[in-house]
Every structure is written in C-alpha cells, then in structure tokens.
Short mmCIF file of C-alpha atoms in Angstrom, two decimals:
data_model
loop_
_atom_site.label_atom_id
_atom_site.label_comp_id
_atom_site.label_asym_id
_atom_site.label_seq_id
_atom_site.Cartn_x
_atom_site.Cartn_y
_atom_site.Cartn_z
CA MET U 1 62.39 -49.59 -128.03
CA THR U 2 60.09 -49.41 -131.03
CA LEU U 3 56.70 -47.77 -130.99
CA ALA U 4 55.01 -51.15 -131.42
CA THR U 5 56.88 -52.61 -128.48
CA ALA U 6 55.97 -49.68 -126.24
CA HIS U 7 52.35 -50.04 -127.32
CA ASP U 8 52.41 -53.76 -126.46
CA LEU U 9 53.93 -53.08 -123.06
CA GLY U 10 51.30 -50.44 -122.38
CA ALA U 11 48.55 -52.86 -123.34
CA VAL U 12 49.98 -55.55 -121.06
CA THR U 13 50.25 -53.09 -118.18
CA GLU U 14 46.70 -51.90 -118.72
CA LEU U 15 45.44 -55.50 -118.82
CA ALA U 16 47.33 -56.36 -115.62
CA THR U 17 45.89 -53.31 -113.87
CA ALA U 18 42.36 -54.20 -114.95
CA THR U 19 42.88 -57.79 -113.78
CA ASN U 20 44.14 -56.64 -110.38
CA GLU U 21 41.17 -54.32 -109.95
CA HIS U 22 38.81 -57.14 -110.89
CA LEU U 23 40.42 -59.45 -108.34
CA ALA U 24 40.19 -56.73 -105.70
CA ASN U 25 36.47 -56.35 -106.41
CA ILE U 26 36.04 -60.11 -106.15
CA SER U 27 37.86 -60.04 -102.80
CA ASN U 28 35.57 -57.30 -101.49
CA THR U 29 32.49 -59.22 -102.62
CA LEU U 30 33.70 -62.39 -100.93
CA ILE U 31 34.43 -60.57 -97.67
CA TYR U 32 30.94 -59.06 -97.59
CA SER U 33 29.48 -62.48 -98.42
CA ALA U 34 31.46 -64.01 -95.56
CA MET U 35 30.07 -61.37 -93.21
CA ALA U 36 26.54 -62.32 -94.27
CA VAL U 37 27.17 -66.01 -93.60
CA TYR U 38 28.88 -65.21 -90.28
CA THR U 39 25.73 -63.30 -89.33
CA LEU U 40 23.64 -66.42 -90.00
CA ALA U 41 26.10 -68.46 -87.92
CA PHE U 42 25.81 -65.87 -85.13
CA LEU U 43 22.01 -66.25 -85.14
CA ALA U 44 22.34 -70.05 -85.12
CA PHE U 45 24.69 -69.91 -82.12
CA ILE U 46 22.18 -67.63 -80.37
CA ALA U 47 19.46 -70.19 -81.13
CA GLU U 48 21.63 -72.95 -79.67
CA TRP U 49 21.78 -71.09 -76.37
CA LEU U 50 18.13 -69.99 -76.40
CA PHE U 51 16.48 -73.24 -77.43
CA GLY U 52 18.75 -75.56 -75.46
CA SER U 53 16.89 -77.04 -72.52
CA ARG U 54 17.13 -74.92 -69.39
CA SER U 55 15.87 -77.79 -67.25
CA LYS U 56 19.05 -79.82 -67.63
CA VAL U 57 21.73 -77.29 -66.83
CA ALA U 58 21.66 -77.42 -63.02
CA ARG U 59 23.70 -80.61 -62.69
CA THR U 60 26.77 -78.92 -61.23
CA ALA U 61 24.73 -76.71 -58.92
CA SER U 62 22.77 -79.63 -57.50
CA ALA U 63 25.91 -81.73 -57.20
CA LEU U 64 27.68 -79.01 -55.26
CA THR U 65 24.80 -78.18 -52.94
CA ALA U 66 23.88 -81.83 -52.33
CA THR U 67 27.38 -82.83 -51.26
CA GLY U 68 28.47 -79.70 -49.43
CA GLY U 69 30.75 -78.49 -52.16
CA GLN U 70 31.91 -81.87 -53.47
CA ALA U 71 30.27 -82.90 -56.71
CA ASP U 72 29.30 -86.45 -57.58
CA THR U 73 32.03 -87.74 -59.88
CA THR U 74 29.72 -90.31 -61.47
CA ALA U 75 27.70 -87.84 -63.51
CA PRO U 76 25.29 -89.61 -65.90
CA GLU U 77 25.21 -89.20 -69.61
CA VAL U 78 23.14 -86.39 -71.06
CA THR U 79 20.07 -88.03 -72.57
CA VAL U 80 17.05 -86.82 -74.53
CA GLN U 81 13.81 -88.48 -75.47
CA LYS U 82 13.59 -89.25 -79.16
CA ALA U 83 10.63 -91.00 -80.80
CA GLY U 84 9.85 -93.04 -77.73
CA GLY U 85 13.48 -93.93 -77.14
CA THR U 86 16.56 -92.35 -75.63
CA ALA U 87 19.34 -90.68 -77.60
CA VAL U 88 22.69 -89.98 -75.96
CA LEU U 89 24.29 -86.64 -76.84
CA GLU U 90 27.49 -86.70 -74.81
CA ARG U 91 28.89 -87.59 -71.43
CA PRO U 92 29.95 -84.62 -69.28
CA LYS U 93 33.61 -84.84 -68.38
CA VAL U 94 34.57 -84.67 -64.72
CA VAL U 95 37.44 -82.40 -63.77
CA THR U 96 39.19 -82.72 -60.43
CA ARG U 97 41.19 -80.00 -58.72
CA SER U 98 44.24 -81.50 -57.07
CA SER U 99 44.80 -78.90 -54.36
CA ALA U 100 43.73 -79.50 -50.79
CA GLY U 101 40.15 -78.53 -50.03
CA SER U 102 39.30 -78.35 -53.70
CA ARG U 103 35.94 -79.07 -55.25
CA ASP U 104 35.25 -81.61 -57.97
CA VAL U 105 32.98 -80.10 -60.60
CA PRO U 106 31.66 -81.86 -63.71
CA ASP U 107 31.82 -80.01 -67.00
CA GLY U 108 28.56 -78.62 -68.31
CA PRO U 109 26.84 -80.26 -71.28
CA GLY U 110 27.62 -77.40 -73.66
CA ALA U 111 25.67 -74.49 -75.11
CA HIS U 112 22.88 -76.83 -76.21
CA GLY U 113 22.17 -77.64 -72.56
CA GLY U 114 21.82 -81.36 -73.30
CA ASP U 115 18.82 -80.71 -75.53
CA GLU U 116 18.52 -82.30 -78.97
CA GLN U 117 17.02 -79.18 -80.56
CA GLY U 118 19.75 -76.99 -79.11
CA ASP U 119 22.38 -79.43 -80.37
CA LEU U 120 20.88 -79.26 -83.87
CA TYR U 121 21.13 -75.46 -83.91
CA GLY U 122 24.72 -75.75 -82.70
CA ARG U 123 25.63 -78.10 -85.53
CA ILE U 124 23.99 -75.75 -88.03
CA ALA U 125 25.98 -72.86 -86.55
CA VAL U 126 29.24 -74.77 -86.95
CA SER U 127 28.37 -75.67 -90.55
CA LEU U 128 27.64 -72.02 -91.35
CA THR U 129 30.90 -71.02 -89.66
CA VAL U 130 32.81 -73.45 -91.88
CA LEU U 131 31.12 -71.99 -94.96
CA ALA U 132 31.82 -68.41 -93.87
CA TRP U 133 35.43 -69.28 -93.12
CA ALA U 134 35.88 -70.81 -96.59
CA VAL U 135 34.37 -67.72 -98.27
CA GLU U 136 36.50 -65.36 -96.18
CA ALA U 137 39.65 -67.39 -96.93
CA ALA U 138 38.83 -67.16 -100.64
CA GLY U 139 38.50 -63.38 -100.20
CA VAL U 140 41.94 -63.22 -98.60
CA VAL U 141 43.42 -65.27 -101.46
CA ALA U 142 41.76 -62.99 -104.03
CA ARG U 143 43.22 -59.97 -102.24
CA ALA U 144 46.67 -61.58 -102.37
CA LEU U 145 46.30 -62.22 -106.09
CA SER U 146 45.17 -58.65 -106.71
CA VAL U 147 48.32 -57.22 -105.10
CA ARG U 148 50.61 -60.10 -106.17
CA ARG U 149 52.07 -60.49 -102.69
CA ALA U 150 51.19 -61.76 -99.22
CA PRO U 151 47.99 -59.99 -98.06
CA TRP U 152 49.56 -58.53 -94.91
CA GLY U 153 50.74 -55.12 -96.05
CA ASN U 154 48.35 -52.97 -93.98
CA MET U 155 45.88 -53.19 -91.11
CA TYR U 156 42.95 -53.96 -93.41
CA GLU U 157 44.67 -57.02 -94.83
CA PHE U 158 45.98 -58.03 -91.41
CA ASN U 159 42.44 -57.87 -89.97
CA LEU U 160 41.09 -60.10 -92.72
CA THR U 161 43.81 -62.68 -92.28
CA PHE U 162 43.69 -62.52 -88.47
CA SER U 163 39.96 -63.25 -88.29
CA THR U 164 40.34 -66.03 -90.86
CA VAL U 165 43.10 -67.70 -88.85
CA ALA U 166 41.19 -67.24 -85.55
CA VAL U 167 38.17 -69.06 -86.96
CA GLY U 168 40.51 -71.66 -88.46
CA VAL U 169 41.98 -72.35 -85.00
CA PHE U 170 38.46 -72.82 -83.61
CA LEU U 171 37.49 -75.20 -86.42
CA ALA U 172 40.75 -77.12 -86.05
CA LEU U 173 40.03 -77.68 -82.36
CA LEU U 174 36.56 -78.94 -83.26
CA ALA U 175 38.05 -81.25 -85.90
CA LEU U 176 40.33 -82.64 -83.18
CA ARG U 177 37.16 -83.41 -81.20
CA LYS U 178 37.89 -80.87 -78.49
CA ASN U 179 34.89 -79.69 -76.48
CA VAL U 180 35.13 -76.03 -77.53
CA ARG U 181 31.82 -75.29 -79.22
CA TRP U 182 31.12 -72.87 -76.38
CA LEU U 183 33.72 -70.65 -78.11
CA GLY U 184 31.48 -70.27 -81.15
CA LEU U 185 29.27 -67.39 -80.04
CA PRO U 186 32.00 -65.05 -78.67
CA LEU U 187 34.29 -65.92 -81.58
CA VAL U 188 31.78 -65.23 -84.36
CA THR U 189 30.64 -62.06 -82.58
CA SER U 190 34.18 -60.68 -82.43
CA VAL U 191 34.89 -61.75 -86.03
CA LEU U 192 31.88 -59.79 -87.23
CA LEU U 193 33.08 -56.73 -85.29
CA ASP U 194 36.59 -57.21 -86.69
CA LEU U 195 35.38 -57.44 -90.29
CA GLY U 196 33.00 -54.53 -89.80
CA LEU U 197 35.90 -52.40 -88.56
CA ALA U 198 38.04 -53.58 -91.48
CA VAL U 199 35.60 -52.72 -94.27
CA THR U 200 34.38 -49.41 -92.79
CA VAL U 201 37.41 -47.83 -91.09
CA LEU U 202 40.56 -49.70 -92.07
CA TYR U 203 39.88 -50.38 -95.73
CA THR U 204 42.87 -49.66 -97.97
CA ALA U 205 42.89 -50.04 -101.74
CA SER U 206 45.21 -52.63 -103.25
CA ASP U 207 48.74 -51.30 -103.53
CA GLN U 208 52.33 -52.46 -103.54
CA LEU U 209 54.62 -52.52 -100.52
CA VAL U 210 57.49 -50.18 -99.77
CA PRO U 211 60.91 -51.63 -100.72
CA ALA U 212 61.79 -52.50 -97.10
CA LEU U 213 59.00 -55.06 -97.02
CA HIS U 214 60.04 -56.94 -100.15
CA SER U 215 61.57 -59.88 -98.33
CA TYR U 216 60.78 -63.52 -97.65
CA TRP U 217 60.79 -62.53 -93.98
CA LEU U 218 57.38 -60.96 -94.62
CA TYR U 219 55.95 -64.46 -95.04
CA ILE U 220 57.79 -65.81 -92.01
CA HIS U 221 57.47 -62.98 -89.49
CA VAL U 222 53.96 -61.70 -90.22
CA SER U 223 52.37 -65.13 -90.70
CA THR U 224 53.62 -66.31 -87.31
CA ALA U 225 52.49 -63.04 -85.70
CA ILE U 226 48.98 -63.55 -87.08
CA LEU U 227 48.85 -67.16 -85.89
CA CYS U 228 50.08 -66.21 -82.43
CA GLY U 229 47.50 -63.45 -82.15
CA ALA U 230 44.69 -65.80 -83.15
CA VAL U 231 45.70 -68.39 -80.55
CA PHE U 232 46.24 -65.73 -77.89
CA TYR U 233 42.71 -64.52 -78.62
CA VAL U 234 41.26 -68.01 -78.11
CA GLY U 235 43.17 -68.28 -74.84
CA ALA U 236 41.91 -64.87 -73.70
CA VAL U 237 38.27 -65.89 -74.27
CA GLY U 238 38.85 -69.04 -72.24
CA THR U 239 40.50 -67.02 -69.47
CA LEU U 240 37.67 -64.50 -69.30
CA LEU U 241 35.06 -67.26 -69.11
CA TYR U 242 37.14 -68.99 -66.44
CA LEU U 243 36.92 -65.92 -64.22
CA PHE U 244 33.12 -65.84 -64.54
CA LYS U 245 32.76 -69.59 -63.99
CA ASP U 246 35.12 -69.60 -61.02
CA SER U 247 33.11 -66.82 -59.35
CA TYR U 248 29.93 -68.77 -60.03
CA GLU U 249 31.30 -71.97 -58.51
CA ASN U 250 32.61 -70.11 -55.46
CA LYS U 251 29.19 -68.60 -54.91
CA LEU U 252 27.58 -72.05 -55.00
CA VAL U 253 30.14 -73.51 -52.61
CA ASN U 254 29.54 -70.66 -50.17
CA GLY U 255 25.80 -71.29 -50.20
CA GLY U 256 24.84 -68.49 -52.57
CA THR U 257 22.04 -68.67 -55.11
CA PRO U 258 22.93 -67.26 -58.54
CA GLY U 259 20.18 -65.87 -60.74
CA ARG U 260 18.40 -67.90 -63.38
CA PHE U 261 20.27 -66.29 -66.26
CA ALA U 262 23.68 -66.89 -64.65
CA THR U 263 22.74 -70.50 -63.93
CA SER U 264 21.50 -71.07 -67.46
CA VAL U 265 24.74 -69.76 -68.98
CA MET U 266 27.38 -70.88 -66.49
CA GLU U 267 26.12 -74.44 -66.07
CA ARG U 268 26.51 -75.13 -69.78
CA LEU U 269 30.18 -74.16 -69.83
CA PRO U 270 33.06 -76.42 -68.85
CA ALA U 271 34.10 -76.34 -65.19
CA SER U 272 36.39 -73.50 -64.17
CA ALA U 273 39.27 -75.96 -63.83
CA SER U 274 38.72 -77.08 -67.43
CA LEU U 275 38.61 -73.51 -68.71
CA ASP U 276 41.73 -72.63 -66.76
CA LYS U 277 43.58 -75.66 -68.11
CA PHE U 278 42.41 -74.96 -71.67
CA SER U 279 43.62 -71.35 -71.56
CA TYR U 280 46.95 -72.31 -70.07
CA ARG U 281 47.59 -75.00 -72.66
CA VAL U 282 46.87 -72.82 -75.70
CA ASN U 283 48.92 -69.91 -74.33
CA ALA U 284 51.83 -72.17 -73.38
CA ALA U 285 51.70 -73.94 -76.75
CA VAL U 286 51.96 -70.72 -78.79
CA PHE U 287 54.44 -68.87 -76.55
CA PRO U 288 57.53 -70.41 -78.19
CA LEU U 289 56.17 -69.36 -81.59
CA TRP U 290 55.73 -65.79 -80.30
CA THR U 291 59.36 -65.89 -79.19
CA PHE U 292 60.33 -66.97 -82.69
CA THR U 293 58.18 -64.17 -84.15
CA ILE U 294 60.16 -61.54 -82.25
CA ILE U 295 63.47 -63.11 -83.26
CA ALA U 296 62.38 -63.29 -86.91
CA GLY U 297 61.35 -59.63 -86.78
CA ALA U 298 64.75 -58.69 -85.41
CA ILE U 299 66.52 -60.57 -88.20
CA TRP U 300 64.29 -58.89 -90.79
CA ALA U 301 65.04 -55.49 -89.24
CA GLY U 302 68.72 -56.21 -89.57
CA ASP U 303 68.30 -56.93 -93.28
CA ALA U 304 65.98 -53.98 -93.97
CA TRP U 305 67.34 -51.24 -91.70
CA GLY U 306 70.85 -52.36 -90.81
CA ARG U 307 70.13 -52.93 -87.11
CA TYR U 308 68.46 -55.81 -85.28
CA TRP U 309 66.81 -53.87 -82.50
CA GLY U 310 66.10 -50.18 -82.16
CA TRP U 311 63.31 -49.96 -79.57
CA ASP U 312 60.81 -48.90 -82.20
CA PRO U 313 57.31 -48.70 -80.61
CA LYS U 314 56.22 -51.91 -82.34
CA GLU U 315 59.37 -53.72 -81.23
CA THR U 316 59.02 -52.40 -77.69
CA TRP U 317 55.42 -53.51 -77.29
CA ALA U 318 56.12 -56.90 -78.87
CA PHE U 319 58.77 -57.37 -76.18
CA ILE U 320 56.39 -56.14 -73.46
CA THR U 321 53.82 -58.68 -74.67
CA TRP U 322 56.47 -61.41 -74.53
CA VAL U 323 57.38 -60.44 -70.95
CA ALA U 324 53.70 -60.39 -69.91
CA TYR U 325 53.05 -63.88 -71.23
CA ALA U 326 56.31 -65.11 -69.69
CA CYS U 327 55.09 -63.73 -66.34
CA TYR U 328 51.79 -65.54 -66.81
CA LEU U 329 53.49 -68.88 -67.50
CA HIS U 330 55.78 -68.34 -64.52
CA ALA U 331 52.81 -67.44 -62.31
CA ARG U 332 51.11 -70.70 -63.25
CA ALA U 333 54.10 -72.56 -61.82
CA THR U 334 54.36 -70.42 -58.67
CA ALA U 335 52.51 -71.30 -55.48
CA GLY U 336 49.96 -68.64 -54.57
CA TRP U 337 49.74 -67.20 -58.08
CA LYS U 338 47.71 -69.87 -59.80
CA GLY U 339 44.03 -69.43 -60.63
CA ARG U 340 42.56 -65.95 -60.71
CA LYS U 341 45.83 -64.04 -60.18
CA ALA U 342 47.45 -65.80 -63.13
CA ALA U 343 44.28 -65.24 -65.19
CA TYR U 344 44.49 -61.48 -64.62
CA ILE U 345 48.07 -61.53 -65.90
CA ALA U 346 46.96 -63.48 -68.98
CA LEU U 347 44.29 -60.90 -69.79
CA ALA U 348 46.78 -58.08 -69.27
CA ALA U 349 49.19 -59.85 -71.64
CA PHE U 350 46.51 -60.12 -74.32
CA GLY U 351 45.71 -56.45 -73.76
CA CYS U 352 49.37 -55.72 -74.53
CA TRP U 353 49.07 -57.69 -77.76
CA LEU U 354 45.95 -55.74 -78.77
CA PHE U 355 47.64 -52.42 -78.07
CA ASN U 356 50.70 -53.55 -80.00
CA TYR U 357 48.47 -54.11 -83.01
CA TYR U 358 45.80 -51.40 -82.85
CA GLY U 359 47.26 -48.78 -80.53
CA VAL U 360 50.79 -48.67 -81.92
CA ASN U 361 49.63 -48.78 -85.55
CA ILE U 362 47.05 -46.01 -85.16
CA PHE U 363 48.35 -43.69 -82.44
CA VAL U 364 52.14 -44.09 -82.40
CA SER U 365 54.60 -43.19 -85.15
CA GLY U 366 57.56 -45.40 -85.91
CA LYS U 367 59.27 -47.44 -88.58
CA HIS U 368 56.30 -49.82 -88.64
CA SER U 369 53.95 -46.99 -89.64
CA TYR U 370 54.93 -47.00 -93.31
CA ALA U 371 52.06 -49.28 -94.31
CA GLY U 372 49.41 -46.92 -92.95
CA VAL U 373 46.09 -48.32 -91.80
#
C-alpha cells in the first residue's frame, strides 16, 4: 500500500466518522424535539379531559340507576349546540354482556365528554401526537444511519424504537376508526417517561455491535419483540382501565354513589365489557407473533452460540412471559376465570415482559448483557 493510498483511506475513514457523529447529533436533536412536541400533546390531552363537558358524562350512571342495573340500549346520539343548531359528535356504542344476570352498559362518549370544545382539544392532541411520532421516527432513522445498522443494539436504542412503535400502534388504531382516543393520555405520559429515562439514564453513544449480533436475525427477532411489547403495552393499559371501570359499574349496580371525579373520568371511558374485549383482542392477536419471536431467537442463538436454548436469563423470562400470556388466553376460555381474574393474569404477564426487558438487562448477567445499557 502506497503512502498516498493510506492517506486517502485515512481521509475517507475520518470523513465517515465525522458523518456518523453528525448523524448522531441530528438524532439526539430530533429525539429532544419529539419530547417537546409530545409534551404539547400531553397538555392538549389534559385539556380534552378538563374542558370536556362534565354535565354529559352521567349517561351510564343514570341508565343503570333508572332501570335497576339494566341500561337503556337506545342511547341517543351525543349532541352539542352550535350556532343555533345541533352538531352530532358521535353515537355511543352499546355493549351487551351475554352471561346470565349481566348488565347492559353503553360506552361513554370519550375523553371529550360529548363537548365540542373538548373534542377540538382532543383532535389537536392527536395531531400533535402524529407530529411528535414523525419527528421521533426520523430520530430513530438518523440513529440507524449513524451506526449503519438496525437501531436496536442497546437499551437506549430499544427504548426509542419501542416508544415509536407503541405510538404507531395507537395511531394505526385511530386510522382504522377504532374508538381508542382514551388511550392518548396514558400513552403519551408513558412515552415521555420512557424517552426521559432513555436520554438521561440509558443513553449510549453510537457504536458497532459485537460479532454475534451481525446477523439478519437481528432484524427479524428484535423487530418482532419490539412490536409485541408495544401491543402488549396497549393491551395492559386497556386491562388496567377495565379493572377500574368494572369496579365503578359494580358500585353503581349495588346502589353506591361514586365521587364526582370518578364519575367524570369513568363515564367517558368505554364500558368495562368493551375494555375487556379490546384488551383480549390485542393480546390474542399478538400472541402468535410473540411465539414466533421466541422461536426466531432460538434459531439465532443456534447460529451465534451453537445451541438453540440454554436457559439464559433473557430466554428464561421470555418463556415465562409466553406461559403467562398463554395462561391468560386459556383463562378467558375457562368458566369462572373470565373478567377480573383473567385481567389480573394479563397484568402479571405484562409485568413479566417488563422485567424481561428492564430487570434482566440491568440486574441480571447473561449472554444478552453484551450490549450494555
């Protein structure tokens, strides 16, 4: 190799390094910008709940108390006065429980409470969420370009991609005209916490992967794991809200009188049966993909380490998570285990997934610890 050639190679390497650092800085800027826009979306979602009419959210309560626990299944449309006329926002859906002695409860009007002003704030919040999601996705792409690989090599990159996919799932459900805007506030809140943790505690400078990770299975295994986690998260939020709403409805049926704050919040959400069905459907839909994720990881382990399964902590907890969600799906089909009992299993299963990600990566040593935080 001549001196000129070595000099040219050095110049190219130096240019590539400078370019990668520039892209990494762009990625960091975009992530911080996304956090700023998510904060605005968070405030808009808060405004949707605060400025939505509180006078129109007692439909379910009055229906239950007026009919002795059986709601009127001919709930009217939600209407608002607009310039001397009437504008229709949406018709509350009616959900019927099929079991004997069940109660029929109409879904609430949504976070806006059937109020036009609240609905406007909600639409602004969704628009800001779309903008923040686009900026964050651009930050993830810039990070990938800076390291010239998939941006899933450490917990910092995983956090960025996970929150991006979680918001993407929420926006996809909205695009499919699903009544899930009530997810907006808890989702954006948790995304802000996730990004805050990523940039303050988990941040890792751009770097290359260890040789074991240089495989196309990185794109297959890790991408499906991220998608599964995002969908499991959405299902967990629905399950948690179901437990609160079910307790609220039971209190009404038994003649109790919830407080004003509980009424204002609970009566805007879908009925407990709707929340339960929503959570079950998203968890059941993604469970086969989680099964594939574990199988793909085993195949990758066989290529990288010469064995398909070694009960590494990450492998063990991935399997425990699989068993927990399998128990949940089985409980849903078992008499006496539907409803709240199954919901507790679902939350425990999501807790296993969280520990598999955070707990195992931070507190437990194993073959999956090579990437660091």
